């Protein structure tokens, strides 16, 4: 922008300078010198020099000694008009900042740019530029004749609100607005300019230097204290007090720049509209960036290395374009065309000087600077983003899973644990932890904050939680989320919880004798203990474990649970007192003789004396449990199985530590290892007590927390059972059975969900199902083409169906047999004949060909559609299942897709032609379509009604004519019968029946395919039936989960809300895929801080989009600077009032800024804190040294376009 002339300032000096320059160039032409030529330098003779000196004696003084100069680095003397103190020196300037060696190349300024910056600041102060100017642009390089002072010069931004608009000066970063409101801030000239990084040519920012009187008074106090210390210790300049006093004086700075980042954040509290108009963002006094580049850096998925290469490419391209302009114009100026004269622009062009990167100060930000910019902005915005997320993401049905097993990308915090909201399809709590265990210290700490935040914010607690493995993670999830606890649920065995404290850790003979002395005089049941040992881990792969390292004992003394862990490595050999106790006691365990007793006697006892007896009394729980409980040996072959059989409500977690790699010789043991080994002995003690004394009441826990769980007041799920109105247990179970088989009509009555409230999924048409076709685009449903079924497959299916009918007939079951829907019409006709020969009732049920199934029943028998527990197919397997009568109180469920994935492992090959039929039959057994008419959303009748509208039934046809009506209905029915199965799956609503019904249905599927052979390979379709990987073992394991009620739908929790199905973990799995792709592109090995910032930014944007898709964020919100909308809300309310103000941002929910401890931080903070506590407690058992944090910690950043928050909770 060109400088303008103002009548108060005199003539334009720029114009006068141009006139004088033109006269000088004309004089050169008159002397015969062209513009590009240099005048020869003719040296003057000695006589001429002497004559000139005689004519001007005042300029040639007599020779004398040279004055003594100042030492290098000293400050210049101050004049009368300058500050009496060091106001302009670096000692009083607290806003320069230290030059980081990592970024030293970015501090270089070209001479032309420095001159332009100084001229802009000077002209602004002397009113040669209009005070309303915010940005000063240099003159056009080509139009000015390629002046050297304009080559590579970028624009300069001026940050001086008090000079531009008459606003107050920016406040002191230390004293805030009190410094300005009290009149303690004054201006002292302009400060040097700082670089503003841009995509091509860099820009610059200059401001005023301001002095805070309050800070200056504090500096005077520090200087007075320094003087007093020097008086007390004269001549002792190295004393500690003197050094501290000098450091205090140096830190007590009192000057700052107007664009100080803290000052701008404070300034935005009152004048955010002015700060938001700035085209740059100041990160600190030495680093700033344009808003355009800042937005580009903050996009998720940006790799700092790739982005630095892109910026280097754009800057080098700009530099080469600059060189092309300069060289091209000089080449044009030297061209002489025949018969044409040179133009004035050609005559007056500046001499040629080749631009170089040094002369223009070319600076391309590297990956370190980009990482610094990203981390600075993320750090500044994270508090608001965390606050906004935890106040806007609710959850009634959630899921939990771990992802990002990062391998060697990070040496620590390799696993990302995510608690997911199925209602919003967004993360609730996402943490980087060291293990996928629910007992990881970092995850437990974050869950405590999450639970407190849910109560503080007033959100509805989670009602259902889906896991991919309830057996492994269910108890831990309940501990982390206590509101999911319910009575008689399988809880994890925990000695520390039941005993009310940790076990005794014994590594000396004296401590061992003191602990053993407690058993003196005891007898009977008090000498029945649980025993377990741990071996030294194998040092190399394939090597057997070493000597015994620990011994664990658990028992009861006076009904009080006691236990101890003995370090056999520290003790060397077993003390005599301990061995005498073992001889008196009866020790229980699984494989106790081979794994514990024999190694203990062989490795940890001195040689036996002649005639000494070393026999120990022990109980093999596996054999005893098989005998007392009448169970197969394989069902109680391990300690967890014995505990599950003896104490169905308890579960032994074997995933606390990696037992094969943990260093059991380390002492003291880590808490997880301590719990692991003592729980094994505790499980042996419980199993032995239950098997030897079945009529003895179970021992009461010593922990008050465990006693509270038995109290109905402490159990949220027990409120209904404690209600007198629900005292009838039989009626309650019947109601749960009824609700478990929920159809559409019952769902609508319970949850009052009219059809008008159902809306289709926004942005994800295929999620959840049950969408409203009336609001969908008018697209024709995709019709399925009939594909011929191979004859071999048809023969196998028909043979299997006939065998199943035979088995059902011979079982004597009165429950009708319903065959799968994939059996075609021809096969059903053959099966009709087969049933007729056996004297059975048979009929095809279903409204159309897509759902018609063969129903077989007994003549003169019951026609019940549901099983009521009578004999049927698979009674041996069915009777072995332990059904949980109060399954309606189970709040931790297994994801149906993961369950089906394990169920499908019974098939030997997924490439078999029978596999898809097996999947279809299993899906039909699990998912039951809602029953009801076409007025209930999600029923088959409702979907058919919408299809009839799509196919325009009755349009253009006289429906009063019976013939025409019949033909039209037949036409539409034919089209409906060809609609693909996936269309029905997306639009129908399903329920998973109660455990007993579901188990019967799945057993029918199992027996249908059990004896089938693959038509192509002629081998059995199912895997071998022997061993834990056989089809029978898989069937039993998966049906055991069904019997607990973990697969059935909860009877009182709606799983279809607004067209979305909440019974899934697929959203979380898809989120993991996108997150992994994003972090991979952004650089997995960029460091902990970079990974945390990148994932948090990804999560925030994902959450905003999910809330917008669910309608909780207005559709007009298309950016992610949500604090700007909060500012608009506040300003509109202040300007227009409480009624008209919110209409400006219609539909927006105002969020408050929350602080710790009510702020849930996502990322690595809790994991790092837990890791620091573990390091203070002792070295890690893994032997891996924790690596230091990477990145540029400690930078102070201004939020990109984010107004400050004044409403902190």
Tab-separated table of C-alpha atoms in Angstrom, residues 299-306 374 403-406 409-410 413-414 416 432 1071-1099 1164:
chain	number	residue	atom	x	y	z
A	299	UNK	CA	-5.941	-30.374	10.276
A	300	UNK	CA	-5.927	-33.969	11.603
A	301	UNK	CA	-3.722	-36.398	9.768
A	302	UNK	CA	-0.997	-33.905	8.914
A	303	UNK	CA	2.464	-35.383	9.026
A	304	UNK	CA	4.989	-32.764	10.231
A	305	UNK	CA	7.627	-34.064	7.846
A	306	UNK	CA	5.325	-34.061	4.825
A	374	UNK	CA	0.776	-27.789	16.425
A	403	UNK	CA	-6.779	-50.440	20.071
A	404	UNK	CA	-3.511	-49.137	18.652
A	405	UNK	CA	-1.201	-51.851	19.864
A	406	UNK	CA	1.626	-49.709	18.632
A	409	UNK	CA	6.456	-47.097	17.641
A	410	UNK	CA	6.371	-45.926	21.266
A	413	UNK	CA	1.765	-46.103	26.666
A	414	UNK	CA	1.302	-48.378	23.674
A	416	UNK	CA	-5.315	-46.829	23.659
A	432	UNK	CA	-3.174	-44.145	26.362
A	1071	UNK	CA	-13.612	-45.308	14.657
A	1072	UNK	CA	-10.468	-47.275	15.505
A	1073	UNK	CA	-9.804	-47.836	11.819
A	1074	UNK	CA	-10.092	-44.143	10.955
A	1075	UNK	CA	-8.034	-43.148	13.989
A	1076	UNK	CA	-5.274	-45.604	13.129
A	1077	UNK	CA	-5.152	-44.329	9.549
A	1078	UNK	CA	-5.038	-40.730	10.740
A	1079	UNK	CA	-2.283	-41.285	13.281
A	1080	UNK	CA	-0.290	-43.381	10.827
A	1081	UNK	CA	-0.359	-40.580	8.276
A	1082	UNK	CA	0.515	-38.055	10.970
A	1083	UNK	CA	3.628	-39.995	11.993
A	1084	UNK	CA	3.461	-42.732	14.608
A	1085	UNK	CA	6.969	-42.079	15.901
A	1086	UNK	CA	6.583	-38.313	16.249
A	1087	UNK	CA	6.615	-38.564	20.035
A	1088	UNK	CA	4.193	-38.899	22.910
A	1089	UNK	CA	3.053	-35.291	22.914
A	1090	UNK	CA	2.489	-35.247	19.160
A	1091	UNK	CA	0.491	-38.484	19.306
A	1092	UNK	CA	-1.616	-37.166	22.166
A	1093	UNK	CA	-2.308	-33.836	20.448
A	1094	UNK	CA	-3.091	-35.482	17.100
A	1095	UNK	CA	-5.504	-38.011	18.588
A	1096	UNK	CA	-7.236	-35.399	20.755
A	1097	UNK	CA	-7.737	-33.141	17.747
A	1098	UNK	CA	-9.094	-36.081	15.764
A	1099	UNK	CA	-11.451	-37.007	18.608
A	1164	UNK	CA	-1.595	-39.620	28.209
